Short mmCIF file of C-alpha atoms and ligand atoms in Angstrom, two decimals:
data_model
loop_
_atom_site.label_atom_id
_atom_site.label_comp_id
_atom_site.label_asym_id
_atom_site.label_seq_id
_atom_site.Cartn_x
_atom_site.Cartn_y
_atom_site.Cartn_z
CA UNK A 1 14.12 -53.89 -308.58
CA UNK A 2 11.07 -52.19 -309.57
CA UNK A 3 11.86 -49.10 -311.65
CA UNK A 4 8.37 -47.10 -311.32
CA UNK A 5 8.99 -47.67 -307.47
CA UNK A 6 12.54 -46.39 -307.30
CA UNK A 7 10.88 -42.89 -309.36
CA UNK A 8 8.18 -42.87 -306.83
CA UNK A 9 10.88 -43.50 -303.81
CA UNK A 10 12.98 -40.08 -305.15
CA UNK A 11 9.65 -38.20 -305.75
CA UNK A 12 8.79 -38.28 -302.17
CA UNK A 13 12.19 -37.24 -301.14
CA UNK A 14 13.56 -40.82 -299.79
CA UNK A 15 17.34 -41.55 -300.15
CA UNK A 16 18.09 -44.13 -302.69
CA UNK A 17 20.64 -47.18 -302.07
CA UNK A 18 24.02 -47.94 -304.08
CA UNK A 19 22.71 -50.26 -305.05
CA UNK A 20 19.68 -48.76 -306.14
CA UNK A 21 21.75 -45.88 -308.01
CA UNK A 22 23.70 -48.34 -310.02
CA UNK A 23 20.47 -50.37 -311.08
CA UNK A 24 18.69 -47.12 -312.32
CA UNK A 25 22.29 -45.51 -314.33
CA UNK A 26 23.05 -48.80 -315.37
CA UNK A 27 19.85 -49.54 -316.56
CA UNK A 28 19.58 -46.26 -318.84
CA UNK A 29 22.77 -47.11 -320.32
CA UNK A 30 21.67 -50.66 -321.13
CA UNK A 31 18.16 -49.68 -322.22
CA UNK A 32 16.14 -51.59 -319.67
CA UNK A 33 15.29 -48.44 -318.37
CA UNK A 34 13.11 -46.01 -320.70
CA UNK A 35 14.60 -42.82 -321.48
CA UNK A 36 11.24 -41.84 -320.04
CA UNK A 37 11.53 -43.55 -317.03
CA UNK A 38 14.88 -41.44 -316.80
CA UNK A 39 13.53 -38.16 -317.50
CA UNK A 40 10.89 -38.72 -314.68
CA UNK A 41 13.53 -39.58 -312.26
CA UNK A 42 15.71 -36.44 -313.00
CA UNK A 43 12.41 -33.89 -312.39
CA UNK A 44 12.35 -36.11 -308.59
CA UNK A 45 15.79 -34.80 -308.47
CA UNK A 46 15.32 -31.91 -309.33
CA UNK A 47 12.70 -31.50 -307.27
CA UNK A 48 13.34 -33.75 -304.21
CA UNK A 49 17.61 -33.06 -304.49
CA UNK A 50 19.86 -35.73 -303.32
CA UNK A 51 21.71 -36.02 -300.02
CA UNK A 52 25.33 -35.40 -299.81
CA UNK A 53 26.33 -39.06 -299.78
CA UNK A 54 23.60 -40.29 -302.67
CA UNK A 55 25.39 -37.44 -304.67
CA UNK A 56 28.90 -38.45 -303.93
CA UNK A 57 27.55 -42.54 -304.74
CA UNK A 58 26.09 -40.93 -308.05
CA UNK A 59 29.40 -39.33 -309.13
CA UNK A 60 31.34 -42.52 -308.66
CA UNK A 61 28.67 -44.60 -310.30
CA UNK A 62 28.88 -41.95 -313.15
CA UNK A 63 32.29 -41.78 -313.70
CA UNK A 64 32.81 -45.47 -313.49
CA UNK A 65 30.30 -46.16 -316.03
CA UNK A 66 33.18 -46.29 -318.70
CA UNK A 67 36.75 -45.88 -318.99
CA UNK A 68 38.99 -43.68 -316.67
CA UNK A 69 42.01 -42.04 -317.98
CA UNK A 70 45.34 -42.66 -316.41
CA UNK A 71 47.23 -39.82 -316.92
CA UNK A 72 50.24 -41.16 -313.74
CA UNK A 73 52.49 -41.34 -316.46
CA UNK A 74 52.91 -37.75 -317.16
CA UNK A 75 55.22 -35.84 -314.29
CA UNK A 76 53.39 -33.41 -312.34
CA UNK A 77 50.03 -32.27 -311.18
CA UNK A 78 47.39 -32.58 -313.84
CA UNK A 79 45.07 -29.28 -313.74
CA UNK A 80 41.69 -28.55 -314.82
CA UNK A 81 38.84 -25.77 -314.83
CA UNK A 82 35.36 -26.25 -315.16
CA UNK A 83 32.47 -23.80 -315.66
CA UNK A 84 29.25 -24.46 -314.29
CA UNK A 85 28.15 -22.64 -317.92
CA UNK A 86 27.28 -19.19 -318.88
CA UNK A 87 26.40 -17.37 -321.85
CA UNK A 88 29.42 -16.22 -323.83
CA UNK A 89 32.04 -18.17 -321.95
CA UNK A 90 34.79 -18.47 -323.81
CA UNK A 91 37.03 -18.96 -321.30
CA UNK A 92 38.30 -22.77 -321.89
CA UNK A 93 39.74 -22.12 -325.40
CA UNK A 94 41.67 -18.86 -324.05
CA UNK A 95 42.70 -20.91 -320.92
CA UNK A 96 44.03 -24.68 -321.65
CA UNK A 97 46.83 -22.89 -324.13
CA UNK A 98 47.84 -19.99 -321.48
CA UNK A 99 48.25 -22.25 -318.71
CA UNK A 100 50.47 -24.69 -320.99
CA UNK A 101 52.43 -22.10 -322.15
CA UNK A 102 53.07 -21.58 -318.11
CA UNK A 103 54.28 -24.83 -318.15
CA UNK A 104 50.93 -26.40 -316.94
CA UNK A 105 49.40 -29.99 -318.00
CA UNK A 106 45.40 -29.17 -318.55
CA UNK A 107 43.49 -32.61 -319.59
CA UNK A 108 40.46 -30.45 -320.53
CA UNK A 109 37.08 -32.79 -321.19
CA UNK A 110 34.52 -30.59 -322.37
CA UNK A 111 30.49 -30.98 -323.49
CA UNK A 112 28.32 -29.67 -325.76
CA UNK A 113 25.71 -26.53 -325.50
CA UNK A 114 23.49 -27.31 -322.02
CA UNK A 115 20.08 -25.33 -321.84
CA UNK A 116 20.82 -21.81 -322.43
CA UNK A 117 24.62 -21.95 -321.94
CA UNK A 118 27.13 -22.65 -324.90
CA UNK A 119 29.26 -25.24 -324.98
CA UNK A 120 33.24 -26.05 -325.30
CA UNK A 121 32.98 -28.37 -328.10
CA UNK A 122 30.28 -26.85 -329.76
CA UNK A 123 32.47 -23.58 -330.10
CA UNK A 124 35.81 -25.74 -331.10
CA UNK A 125 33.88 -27.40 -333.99
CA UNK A 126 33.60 -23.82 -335.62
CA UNK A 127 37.31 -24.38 -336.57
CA UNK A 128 37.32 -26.35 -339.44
CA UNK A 129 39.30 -29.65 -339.35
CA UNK A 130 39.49 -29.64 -335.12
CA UNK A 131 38.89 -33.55 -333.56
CA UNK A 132 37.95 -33.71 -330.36
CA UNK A 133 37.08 -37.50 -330.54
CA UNK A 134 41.16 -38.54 -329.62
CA UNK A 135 42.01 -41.87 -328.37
CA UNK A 136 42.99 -42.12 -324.41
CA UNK A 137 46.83 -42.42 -326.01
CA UNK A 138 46.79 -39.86 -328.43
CA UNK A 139 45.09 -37.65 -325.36
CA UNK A 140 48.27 -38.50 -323.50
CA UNK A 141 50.52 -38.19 -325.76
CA UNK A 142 49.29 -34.63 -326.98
CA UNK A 143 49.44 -33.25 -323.03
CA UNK A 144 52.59 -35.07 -323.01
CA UNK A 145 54.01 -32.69 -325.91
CA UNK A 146 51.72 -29.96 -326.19
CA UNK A 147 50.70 -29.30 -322.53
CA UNK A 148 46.72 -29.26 -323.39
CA UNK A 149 44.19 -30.94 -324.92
CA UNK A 150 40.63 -30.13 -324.61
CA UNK A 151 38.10 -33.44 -325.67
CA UNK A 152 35.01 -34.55 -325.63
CA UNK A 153 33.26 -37.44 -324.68
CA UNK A 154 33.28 -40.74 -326.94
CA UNK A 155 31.03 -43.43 -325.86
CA UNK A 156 33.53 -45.42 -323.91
CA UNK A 157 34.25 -42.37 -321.73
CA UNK A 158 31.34 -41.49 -318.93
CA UNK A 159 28.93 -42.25 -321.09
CA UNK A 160 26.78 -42.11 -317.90
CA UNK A 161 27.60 -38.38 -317.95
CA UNK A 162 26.89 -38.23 -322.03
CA UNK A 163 23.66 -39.76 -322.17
CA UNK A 164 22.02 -37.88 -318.95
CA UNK A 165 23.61 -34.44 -320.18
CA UNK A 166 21.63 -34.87 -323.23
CA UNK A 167 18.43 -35.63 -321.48
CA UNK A 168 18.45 -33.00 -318.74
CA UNK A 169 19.53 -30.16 -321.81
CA UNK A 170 15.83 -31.17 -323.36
CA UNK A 171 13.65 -31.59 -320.12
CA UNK A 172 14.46 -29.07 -317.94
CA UNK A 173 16.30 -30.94 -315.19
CA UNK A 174 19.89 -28.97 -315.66
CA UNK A 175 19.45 -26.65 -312.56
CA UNK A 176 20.36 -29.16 -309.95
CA UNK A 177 23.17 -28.42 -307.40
CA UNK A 178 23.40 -32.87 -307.18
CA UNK A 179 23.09 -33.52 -310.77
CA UNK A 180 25.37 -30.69 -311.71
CA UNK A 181 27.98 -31.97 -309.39
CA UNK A 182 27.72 -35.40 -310.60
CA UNK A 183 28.19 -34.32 -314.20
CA UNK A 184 31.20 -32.24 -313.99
CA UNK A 185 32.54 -34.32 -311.09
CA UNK A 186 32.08 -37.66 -313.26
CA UNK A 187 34.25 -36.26 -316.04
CA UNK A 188 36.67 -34.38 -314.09
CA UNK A 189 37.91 -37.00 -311.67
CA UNK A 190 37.66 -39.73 -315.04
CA UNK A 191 39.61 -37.14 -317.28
CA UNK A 192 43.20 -38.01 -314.46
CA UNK A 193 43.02 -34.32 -313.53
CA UNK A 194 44.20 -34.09 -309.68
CA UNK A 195 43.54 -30.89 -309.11
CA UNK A 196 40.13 -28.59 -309.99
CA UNK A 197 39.70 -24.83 -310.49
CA UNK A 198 35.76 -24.36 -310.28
CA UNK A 199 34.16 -21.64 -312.10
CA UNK A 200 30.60 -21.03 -310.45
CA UNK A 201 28.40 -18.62 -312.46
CA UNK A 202 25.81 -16.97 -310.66
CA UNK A 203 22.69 -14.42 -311.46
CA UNK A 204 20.35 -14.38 -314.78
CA UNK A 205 22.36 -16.17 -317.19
CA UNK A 206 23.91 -19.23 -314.95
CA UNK A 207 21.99 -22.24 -313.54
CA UNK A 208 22.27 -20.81 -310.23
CA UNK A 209 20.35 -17.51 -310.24
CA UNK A 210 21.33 -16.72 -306.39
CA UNK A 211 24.47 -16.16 -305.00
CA UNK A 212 23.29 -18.31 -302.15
CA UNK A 213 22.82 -21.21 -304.74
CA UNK A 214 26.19 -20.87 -306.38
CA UNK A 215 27.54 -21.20 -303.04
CA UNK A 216 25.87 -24.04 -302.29
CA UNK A 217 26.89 -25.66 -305.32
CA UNK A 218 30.78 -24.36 -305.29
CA UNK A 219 30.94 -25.70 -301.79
CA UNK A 220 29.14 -29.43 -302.37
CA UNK A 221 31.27 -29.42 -305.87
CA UNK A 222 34.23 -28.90 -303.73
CA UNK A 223 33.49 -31.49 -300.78
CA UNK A 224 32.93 -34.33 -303.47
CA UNK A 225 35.66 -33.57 -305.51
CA UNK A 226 37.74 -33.69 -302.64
CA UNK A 227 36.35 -36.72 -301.21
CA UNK A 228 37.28 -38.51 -305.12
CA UNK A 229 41.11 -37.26 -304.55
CA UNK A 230 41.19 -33.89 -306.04
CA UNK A 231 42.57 -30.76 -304.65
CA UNK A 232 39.24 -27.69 -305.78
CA UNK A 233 38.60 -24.53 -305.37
CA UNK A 234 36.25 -22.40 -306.57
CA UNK A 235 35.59 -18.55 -308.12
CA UNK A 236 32.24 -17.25 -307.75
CA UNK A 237 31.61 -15.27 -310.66
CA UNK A 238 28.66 -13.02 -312.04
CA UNK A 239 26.60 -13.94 -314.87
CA UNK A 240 24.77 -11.15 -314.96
CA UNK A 241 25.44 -10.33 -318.02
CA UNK A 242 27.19 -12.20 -321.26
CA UNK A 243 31.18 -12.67 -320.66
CA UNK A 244 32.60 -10.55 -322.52
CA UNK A 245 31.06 -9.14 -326.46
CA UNK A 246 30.19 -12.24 -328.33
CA UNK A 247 27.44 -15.42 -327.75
CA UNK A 248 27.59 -18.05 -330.51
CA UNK A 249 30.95 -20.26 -331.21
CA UNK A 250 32.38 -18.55 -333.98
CA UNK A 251 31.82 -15.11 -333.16
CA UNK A 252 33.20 -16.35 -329.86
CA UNK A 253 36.34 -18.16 -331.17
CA UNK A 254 37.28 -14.55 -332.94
CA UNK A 255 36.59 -13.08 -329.24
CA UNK A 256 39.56 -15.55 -328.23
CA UNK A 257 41.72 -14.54 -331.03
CA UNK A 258 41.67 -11.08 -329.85
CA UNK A 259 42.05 -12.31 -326.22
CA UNK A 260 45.40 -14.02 -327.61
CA UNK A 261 46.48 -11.16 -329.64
CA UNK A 262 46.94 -9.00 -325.88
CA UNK A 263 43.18 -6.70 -326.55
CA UNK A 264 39.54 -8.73 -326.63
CA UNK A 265 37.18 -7.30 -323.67
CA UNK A 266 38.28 -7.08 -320.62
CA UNK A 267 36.14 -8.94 -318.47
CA UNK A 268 36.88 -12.27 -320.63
CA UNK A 269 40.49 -11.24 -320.33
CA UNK A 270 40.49 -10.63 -316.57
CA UNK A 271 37.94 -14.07 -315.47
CA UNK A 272 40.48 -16.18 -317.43
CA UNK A 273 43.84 -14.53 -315.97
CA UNK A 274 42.31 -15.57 -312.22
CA UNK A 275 41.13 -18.75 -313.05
CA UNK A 276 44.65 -19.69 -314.45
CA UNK A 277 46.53 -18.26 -311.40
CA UNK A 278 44.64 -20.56 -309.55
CA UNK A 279 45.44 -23.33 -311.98
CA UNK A 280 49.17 -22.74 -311.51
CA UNK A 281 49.12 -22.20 -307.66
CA UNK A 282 47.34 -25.61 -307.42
CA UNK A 283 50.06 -26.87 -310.15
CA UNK A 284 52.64 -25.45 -307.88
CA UNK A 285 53.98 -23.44 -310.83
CA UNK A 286 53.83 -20.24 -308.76
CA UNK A 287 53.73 -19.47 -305.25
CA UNK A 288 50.93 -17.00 -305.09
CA UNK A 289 48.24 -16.19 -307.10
CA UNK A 290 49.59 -12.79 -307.91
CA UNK A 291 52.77 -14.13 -308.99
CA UNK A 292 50.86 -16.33 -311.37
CA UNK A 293 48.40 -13.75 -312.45
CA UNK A 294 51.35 -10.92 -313.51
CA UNK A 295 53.15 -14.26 -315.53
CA UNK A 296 49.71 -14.86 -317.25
CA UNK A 297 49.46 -11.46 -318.79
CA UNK A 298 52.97 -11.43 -319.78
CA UNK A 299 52.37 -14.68 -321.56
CA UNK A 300 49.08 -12.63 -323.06
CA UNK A 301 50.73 -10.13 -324.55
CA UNK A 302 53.91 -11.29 -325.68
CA UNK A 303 52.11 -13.80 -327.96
CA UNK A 304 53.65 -17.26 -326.13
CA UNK A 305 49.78 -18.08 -325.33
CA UNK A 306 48.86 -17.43 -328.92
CA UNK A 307 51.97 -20.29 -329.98
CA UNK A 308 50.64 -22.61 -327.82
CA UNK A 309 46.91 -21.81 -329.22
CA UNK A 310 48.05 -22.68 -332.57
CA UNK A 311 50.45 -25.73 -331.49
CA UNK A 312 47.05 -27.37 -329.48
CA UNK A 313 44.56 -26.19 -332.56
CA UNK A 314 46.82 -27.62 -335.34
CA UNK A 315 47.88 -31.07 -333.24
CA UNK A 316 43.81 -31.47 -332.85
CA UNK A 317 43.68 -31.66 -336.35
CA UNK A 318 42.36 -27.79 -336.60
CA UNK A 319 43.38 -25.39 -338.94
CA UNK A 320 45.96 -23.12 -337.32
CA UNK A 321 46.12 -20.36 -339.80
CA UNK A 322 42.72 -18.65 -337.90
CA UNK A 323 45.12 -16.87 -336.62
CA UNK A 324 46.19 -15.00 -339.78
CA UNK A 325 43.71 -15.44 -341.99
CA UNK A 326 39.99 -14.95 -339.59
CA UNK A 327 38.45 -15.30 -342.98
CA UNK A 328 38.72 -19.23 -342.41
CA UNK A 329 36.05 -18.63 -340.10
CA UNK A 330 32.84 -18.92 -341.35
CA UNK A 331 30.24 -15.69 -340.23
CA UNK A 332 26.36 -15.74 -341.06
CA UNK A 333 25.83 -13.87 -344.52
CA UNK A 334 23.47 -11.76 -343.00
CA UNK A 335 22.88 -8.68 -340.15
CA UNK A 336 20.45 -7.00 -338.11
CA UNK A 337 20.79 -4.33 -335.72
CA UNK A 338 18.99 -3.88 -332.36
CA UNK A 339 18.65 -0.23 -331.47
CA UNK A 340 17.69 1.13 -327.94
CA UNK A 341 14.47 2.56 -327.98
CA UNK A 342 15.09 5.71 -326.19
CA UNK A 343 18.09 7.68 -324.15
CA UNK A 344 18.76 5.34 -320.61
CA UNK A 345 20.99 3.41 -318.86
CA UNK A 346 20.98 -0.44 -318.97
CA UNK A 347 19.99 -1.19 -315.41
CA UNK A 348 19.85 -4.68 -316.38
CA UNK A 349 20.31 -7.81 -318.64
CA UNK A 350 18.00 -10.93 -318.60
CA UNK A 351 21.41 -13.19 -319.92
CA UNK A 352 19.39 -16.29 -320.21
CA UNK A 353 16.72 -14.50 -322.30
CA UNK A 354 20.06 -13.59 -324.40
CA UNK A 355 21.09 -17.04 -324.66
CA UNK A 356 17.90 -18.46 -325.64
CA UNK A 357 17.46 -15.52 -328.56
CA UNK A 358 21.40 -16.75 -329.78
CA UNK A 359 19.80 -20.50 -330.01
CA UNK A 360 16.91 -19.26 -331.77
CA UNK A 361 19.28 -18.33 -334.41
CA UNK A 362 20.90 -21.82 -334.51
CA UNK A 363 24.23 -21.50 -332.63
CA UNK A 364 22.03 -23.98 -329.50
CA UNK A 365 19.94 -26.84 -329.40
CA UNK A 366 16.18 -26.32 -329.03
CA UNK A 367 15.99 -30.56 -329.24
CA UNK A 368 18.49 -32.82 -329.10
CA UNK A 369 18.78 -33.84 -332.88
CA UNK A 370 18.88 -30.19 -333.52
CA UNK A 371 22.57 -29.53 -335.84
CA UNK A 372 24.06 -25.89 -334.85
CA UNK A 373 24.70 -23.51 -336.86
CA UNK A 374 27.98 -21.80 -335.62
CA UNK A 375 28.33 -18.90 -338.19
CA UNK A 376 25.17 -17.31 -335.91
CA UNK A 377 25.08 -15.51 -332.84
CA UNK A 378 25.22 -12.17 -331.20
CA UNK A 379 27.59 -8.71 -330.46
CA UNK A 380 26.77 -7.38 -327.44
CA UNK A 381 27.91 -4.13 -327.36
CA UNK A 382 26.74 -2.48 -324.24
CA UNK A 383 27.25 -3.29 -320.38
CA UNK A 384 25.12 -3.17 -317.40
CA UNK A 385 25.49 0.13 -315.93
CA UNK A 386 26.41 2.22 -319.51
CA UNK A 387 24.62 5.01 -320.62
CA UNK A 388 23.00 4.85 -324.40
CA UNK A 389 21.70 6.94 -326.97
CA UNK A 390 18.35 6.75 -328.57
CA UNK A 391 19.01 4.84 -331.77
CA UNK A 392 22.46 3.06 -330.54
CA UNK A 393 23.34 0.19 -331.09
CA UNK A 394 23.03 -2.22 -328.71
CA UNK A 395 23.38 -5.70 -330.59
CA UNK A 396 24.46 -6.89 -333.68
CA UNK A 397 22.64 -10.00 -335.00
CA UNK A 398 24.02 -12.69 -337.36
CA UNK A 399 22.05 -14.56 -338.56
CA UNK A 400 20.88 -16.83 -341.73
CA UNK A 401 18.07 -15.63 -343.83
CA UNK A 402 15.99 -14.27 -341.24
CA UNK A 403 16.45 -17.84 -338.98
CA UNK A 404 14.68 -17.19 -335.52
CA UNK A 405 15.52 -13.57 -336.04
CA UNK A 406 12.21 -12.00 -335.13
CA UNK A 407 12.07 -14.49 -332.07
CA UNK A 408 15.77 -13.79 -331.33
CA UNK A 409 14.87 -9.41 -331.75
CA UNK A 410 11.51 -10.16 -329.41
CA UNK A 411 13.71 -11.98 -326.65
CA UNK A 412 16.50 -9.04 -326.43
CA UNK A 413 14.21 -6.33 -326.52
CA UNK A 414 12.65 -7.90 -323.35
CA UNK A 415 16.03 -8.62 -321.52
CA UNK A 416 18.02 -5.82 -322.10
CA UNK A 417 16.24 -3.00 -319.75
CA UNK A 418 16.95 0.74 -320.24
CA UNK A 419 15.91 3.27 -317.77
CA UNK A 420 16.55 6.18 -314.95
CA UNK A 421 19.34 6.37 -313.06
CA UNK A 422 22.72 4.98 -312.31
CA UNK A 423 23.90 1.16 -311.56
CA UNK A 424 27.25 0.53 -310.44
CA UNK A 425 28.96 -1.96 -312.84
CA UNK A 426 28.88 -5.42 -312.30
CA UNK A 427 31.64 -7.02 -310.01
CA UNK A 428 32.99 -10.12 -312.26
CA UNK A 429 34.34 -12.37 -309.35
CA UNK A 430 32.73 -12.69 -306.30
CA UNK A 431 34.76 -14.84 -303.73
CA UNK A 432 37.07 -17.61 -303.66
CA UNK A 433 36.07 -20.78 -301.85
CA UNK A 434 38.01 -23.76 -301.23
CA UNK A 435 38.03 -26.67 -298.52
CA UNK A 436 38.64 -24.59 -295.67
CA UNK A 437 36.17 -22.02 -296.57
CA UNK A 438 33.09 -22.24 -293.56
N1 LIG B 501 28.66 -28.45 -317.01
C1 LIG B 501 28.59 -29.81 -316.98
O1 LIG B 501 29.51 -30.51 -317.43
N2 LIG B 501 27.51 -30.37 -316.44
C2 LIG B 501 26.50 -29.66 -315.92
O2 LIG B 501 25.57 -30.24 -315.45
C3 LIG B 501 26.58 -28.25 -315.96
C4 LIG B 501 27.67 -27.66 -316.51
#
């Protein structure tokens, strides 16, 4: 097979083969195809899409491409969530303990920062000693006794997934409703989770900016994962704005402390309580998802999800003692303050502008050889709708000896719009969608 002329196939919109799929994945992995060749063929995809069936083909090819995890030997109905990746969302570390304190098993994989967006592991390395690199039997074993573990990918474990993740994060090939599916699909079906709770972002700071793209996406993310034996459904969610106060991992990690302590903002609070109600429903832990909701918050605020936190942390090899002493987390030695410029109302955050200004400051990737710095990030103190002061405060910025900071001040003085007038506050989950939804 000719690899120029399977590029040139996808860039004029033509439907590529099994066969032809496999040659091109395989081939990356193997190195007889160019990690240029590669990146051409994502922008066709990007560009050109895939159809239903050359995205299903894709996912199978992708999470075949190493080893799959078989998890039959734990009782029960495995349970994941996934997040199609915001800015600010936390959710995953606040999640995979609540839902095993519930009595859940949650065989979280998780990836690194992608474009804009943070990412899982990214945020769980800013907890000094935590492993995410565990064996398939110490994975086991850990859900076996500990009800969670959240990993990442070694190189025996979709690498298909781990190389092309890397690639579209530098060349602008993540917004893709196909390649999107494929990733998360790959992992998810590989990780021996049998049933799905999507989290589809939508507006400024997700990959889908529409509503009618999230859609799209929550529905083709739910026909393929069905179609590889899982039972999905889906939350549309706005990501209009960041989730909840802090962007950049270990301002966010002390977000999830307070979340497990029964305060933390509300909306991070209230997006993870729904998503795990759906988790147990699916899990058959609870017979409707306000049974499972009201459990949830009990298990919030009685501490039993904060146990579990520090049970999962300290059997990943992770210091557990965050939890008393926050000190262990390391913050940027130094702060800046964005003030608004005159007396308004936000009508409006640009969130991917304010996840680009957090990576200027180090917490992303700008290339891929690029090492984080997780003691950076951002506060964001205000919502869409509020009213502000002249002078307020809008944002604290951490950040390390001026690093990107003037880029980082430029970038949030553009997306965060003040104004006339009143805007309603942002709803924070748009519909539910599963395999009956038209
Ligand atoms: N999360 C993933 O795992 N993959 C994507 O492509 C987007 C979000």
């Amino acid at each position: 097979m000719n690899i120029p002329e399977l590029i040139r196939k996808k860039r004029e919109g033509e439907a590529l083969s099994e066969e032809e799929l496999r040659f091109l994945i395989g081939g990356f992995l193997s190195g007889a195809v160019e990690p240029y060749q590669m990146s051409a063929f994502l922008m066709a995809v990007y560009f050109r899409g895939l159809e239903p069936a050359e995205a299903a083909t894709l996912t199978k090819i992708m999470m075949t491409s190493g080893r799959c995890y078989d998890l039959s030997s734990i009782p029960g109905i495995k349970v994941d969530k996934h997040s199609t990746g915001g800015v600010g969302d936390k959710v995953s570390l606040v999640l995979a303990p609540l839902v095993a304190a519930a009595g859940a098993v949650d065989p979280m994989v998780s990836g690194r920062a992608l474009g804009h967006t943070g990412g899982t592991l990214d945020k769980l390395d800013a907890i000094p000693g935590y492993r995410w690199d565990l064996t398939e039997e110490q994975f086991i074993r850990q859900l076996e006794k500990v009800g969670c573990a959240i990993i990442g990918q070694t190189d025996d474990f979709v690498p298909a997934d781990k190389r092309l993740y890397a690639m579209r994060d530098v060349t602008a090939t993540v917004e893709s409703i196909q390649l999107i599916c494929a990733s998360i699909l790959s992992k998810k079906a590989a990780s021996g989770a049998n049933a799905l709770v999507m989290d589809v972002k939508c507006g400024s700071g997700a990959f889908m900016a529409s509503e009618q793209d999230a859609r799209a996406l929550a529905k083709q993310l739910i026909a393929i994962g069905t179609e590889l034996g899982m039972s999905v459904s889906a939350l549309l969610t706005q990501m209009n704005q960041p989730l909840g106060v802090t962007v950049g991992n270990t301002l966010e990690v002390l977000e999830v402390l307070d979340i497990l302590e029964g305060g933390g903002p509300s909306d991070t609070r209230d997006i993870t309580v729904e998503l795990g109600a759906e988790m147990l429903v699916h899990a058959r832990l609870a017979d409707s998802v306000a049974h499972a909701r009201k459990r949830l918050e009990g298990l919030l605020d009685d501490g039993s999800a904060m146990a579990k936190f520090q049970e999962w942390i300290a059997a990943q090899g992770g210091n557990p003692r965050i939890v008393e002493n926050r000190a262990l987390l390391e913050l940027a030695p130094d702060r800046d303050l964005l003030r608004a410029s005159r007396a308004g109302t936000i009508l409006s955050m640009n969130t991917r502008q304010i996840g680009v200004a957090a990576n200027v400051l180090g917490a992303g990737r700008v290339v891929q050889s690029d090492v984080l710095d997780h003691a950076v990030g951002l506060e964001v103190h205000r919502r869409v709708g509020d009213e502000v002061a002249a002078g307020e405060v809008l944002v604290t910025i951490h950040h390390r000896g001026g690093r990107g900071l003037e880029a980082a001040r430029r970038l949030l003085e553009n997306a965060i719009v003040l104004g006339e007038g009143r805007v309603a506050p942002l709803p924070l989950i748009l519909e539910r969608l599963d395999k009956n939804t038209r």
